[in-house]
Amino acid sequence: MKKFLLAAVAVGVVITGVSADTAKEVEKLAKQYGCSGCHAVDKVKAGPPYRLIAKEYKGKPNAKETLVKSVLGGSMMKWQKIGKKYKIKVKMAYMPAQHGVNKEQTEKIIDLILKLDTK
């Protein structure tokens, strides 16, 4: 039984390794730039989880540009509407413009968010 469990864990690590590394990198940058006060990878805080943001935007045209604009310019009531679709309640109605991060840094964070596994 132990061998089976170890094999299952090993397969899981191989399958999710890239996503786990991406999630760790997102968390690291989020903490560095002050995003983690309102966001987490998998948990609803004041704002939506990054994995849910990835699920909502992955594959959409202009996803990156839309999200960069939301970070740098702020947004109002965006996730109250989208949250219903995913059965989550986002506590904040407004995401203020983030001035502690530049466009290049924001694009890097958004690229990582959009790479998160959403299955």
mmCIF file with all atom_site columns, C-alpha atoms in Angstrom, residues 19-33 35-36 39-42 49-51 54 108-116:
data_model
loop_
_atom_site.group_PDB
_atom_site.id
_atom_site.type_symbol
_atom_site.label_atom_id
_atom_site.label_alt_id
_atom_site.label_comp_id
_atom_site.label_asym_id
_atom_site.label_entity_id
_atom_site.label_seq_id
_atom_site.pdbx_PDB_ins_code
_atom_site.Cartn_x
_atom_site.Cartn_y
_atom_site.Cartn_z
_atom_site.occupancy
_atom_site.B_iso_or_equiv
_atom_site.pdbx_formal_charge
_atom_site.auth_seq_id
_atom_site.auth_comp_id
_atom_site.auth_asym_id
_atom_site.auth_atom_id
_atom_site.pdbx_PDB_model_num
ATOM 1  C CA . SER A 1 19  ? 1.711  24.297 -12.094 1.00 0.00 ? 19  SER A CA 1
ATOM 2  C CA . ALA A 1 20  ? 3.042  24.042 -8.541  1.00 0.00 ? 20  ALA A CA 1
ATOM 3  C CA . ASP A 1 21  ? 6.184  25.931 -9.537  1.00 0.00 ? 21  ASP A CA 1
ATOM 4  C CA . THR A 1 22  ? 4.075  28.557 -11.305 1.00 0.00 ? 22  THR A CA 1
ATOM 5  C CA . ALA A 1 23  ? 1.839  28.928 -8.254  1.00 0.00 ? 23  ALA A CA 1
ATOM 6  C CA . LYS A 1 24  ? 4.899  29.390 -6.025  1.00 0.00 ? 24  LYS A CA 1
ATOM 7  C CA . GLU A 1 25  ? 6.301  32.040 -8.362  1.00 0.00 ? 25  GLU A CA 1
ATOM 8  C CA . VAL A 1 26  ? 2.952  33.865 -8.430  1.00 0.00 ? 26  VAL A CA 1
ATOM 9  C CA . GLU A 1 27  ? 2.830  33.811 -4.617  1.00 0.00 ? 27  GLU A CA 1
ATOM 10 C CA . LYS A 1 28  ? 6.401  35.111 -4.408  1.00 0.00 ? 28  LYS A CA 1
ATOM 11 C CA . LEU A 1 29  ? 5.756  38.035 -6.762  1.00 0.00 ? 29  LEU A CA 1
ATOM 12 C CA . ALA A 1 30  ? 2.364  38.759 -5.194  1.00 0.00 ? 30  ALA A CA 1
ATOM 13 C CA . LYS A 1 31  ? 3.998  39.082 -1.810  1.00 0.00 ? 31  LYS A CA 1
ATOM 14 C CA . GLN A 1 32  ? 6.822  41.203 -3.223  1.00 0.00 ? 32  GLN A CA 1
ATOM 15 C CA . TYR A 1 33  ? 4.442  43.689 -4.853  1.00 0.00 ? 33  TYR A CA 1
ATOM 16 C CA . CYS A 1 35  ? -0.880 41.775 -4.063  1.00 0.00 ? 35  CYS A CA 1
ATOM 17 C CA . SER A 1 36  ? -1.144 39.052 -1.438  1.00 0.00 ? 36  SER A CA 1
ATOM 18 C CA . HIS A 1 39  ? -5.346 37.813 -3.509  1.00 0.00 ? 39  HIS A CA 1
ATOM 19 C CA . ALA A 1 40  ? -4.103 34.234 -3.115  1.00 0.00 ? 40  ALA A CA 1
ATOM 20 C CA . VAL A 1 41  ? -3.587 31.413 -5.591  1.00 0.00 ? 41  VAL A CA 1
ATOM 21 C CA . ASP A 1 42  ? -6.531 29.278 -4.487  1.00 0.00 ? 42  ASP A CA 1
ATOM 22 C CA . PRO A 1 49  ? -8.032 33.786 -6.380  1.00 0.00 ? 49  PRO A CA 1
ATOM 23 C CA . TYR A 1 50  ? -5.420 33.838 -9.127  1.00 0.00 ? 50  TYR A CA 1
ATOM 24 C CA . ARG A 1 51  ? -6.416 30.384 -10.350 1.00 0.00 ? 51  ARG A CA 1
ATOM 25 C CA . ALA A 1 54  ? -6.736 32.334 -14.973 1.00 0.00 ? 54  ALA A CA 1
ATOM 26 C CA . LYS A 1 108 ? 5.235  39.049 -15.733 1.00 0.00 ? 108 LYS A CA 1
ATOM 27 C CA . ILE A 1 109 ? 2.720  38.423 -12.946 1.00 0.00 ? 109 ILE A CA 1
ATOM 28 C CA . ILE A 1 110 ? -0.174 38.198 -15.419 1.00 0.00 ? 110 ILE A CA 1
ATOM 29 C CA . ASP A 1 111 ? 1.770  35.768 -17.637 1.00 0.00 ? 111 ASP A CA 1
ATOM 30 C CA . LEU A 1 112 ? 2.304  33.524 -14.616 1.00 0.00 ? 112 LEU A CA 1
ATOM 31 C CA . ILE A 1 113 ? -1.335 33.776 -13.533 1.00 0.00 ? 113 ILE A CA 1
ATOM 32 C CA . LEU A 1 114 ? -2.501 32.781 -17.008 1.00 0.00 ? 114 LEU A CA 1
ATOM 33 C CA . LYS A 1 115 ? -0.164 29.737 -16.892 1.00 0.00 ? 115 LYS A CA 1
ATOM 34 C CA . LEU A 1 116 ? -1.806 28.375 -13.742 1.00 0.00 ? 116 LEU A CA 1
#
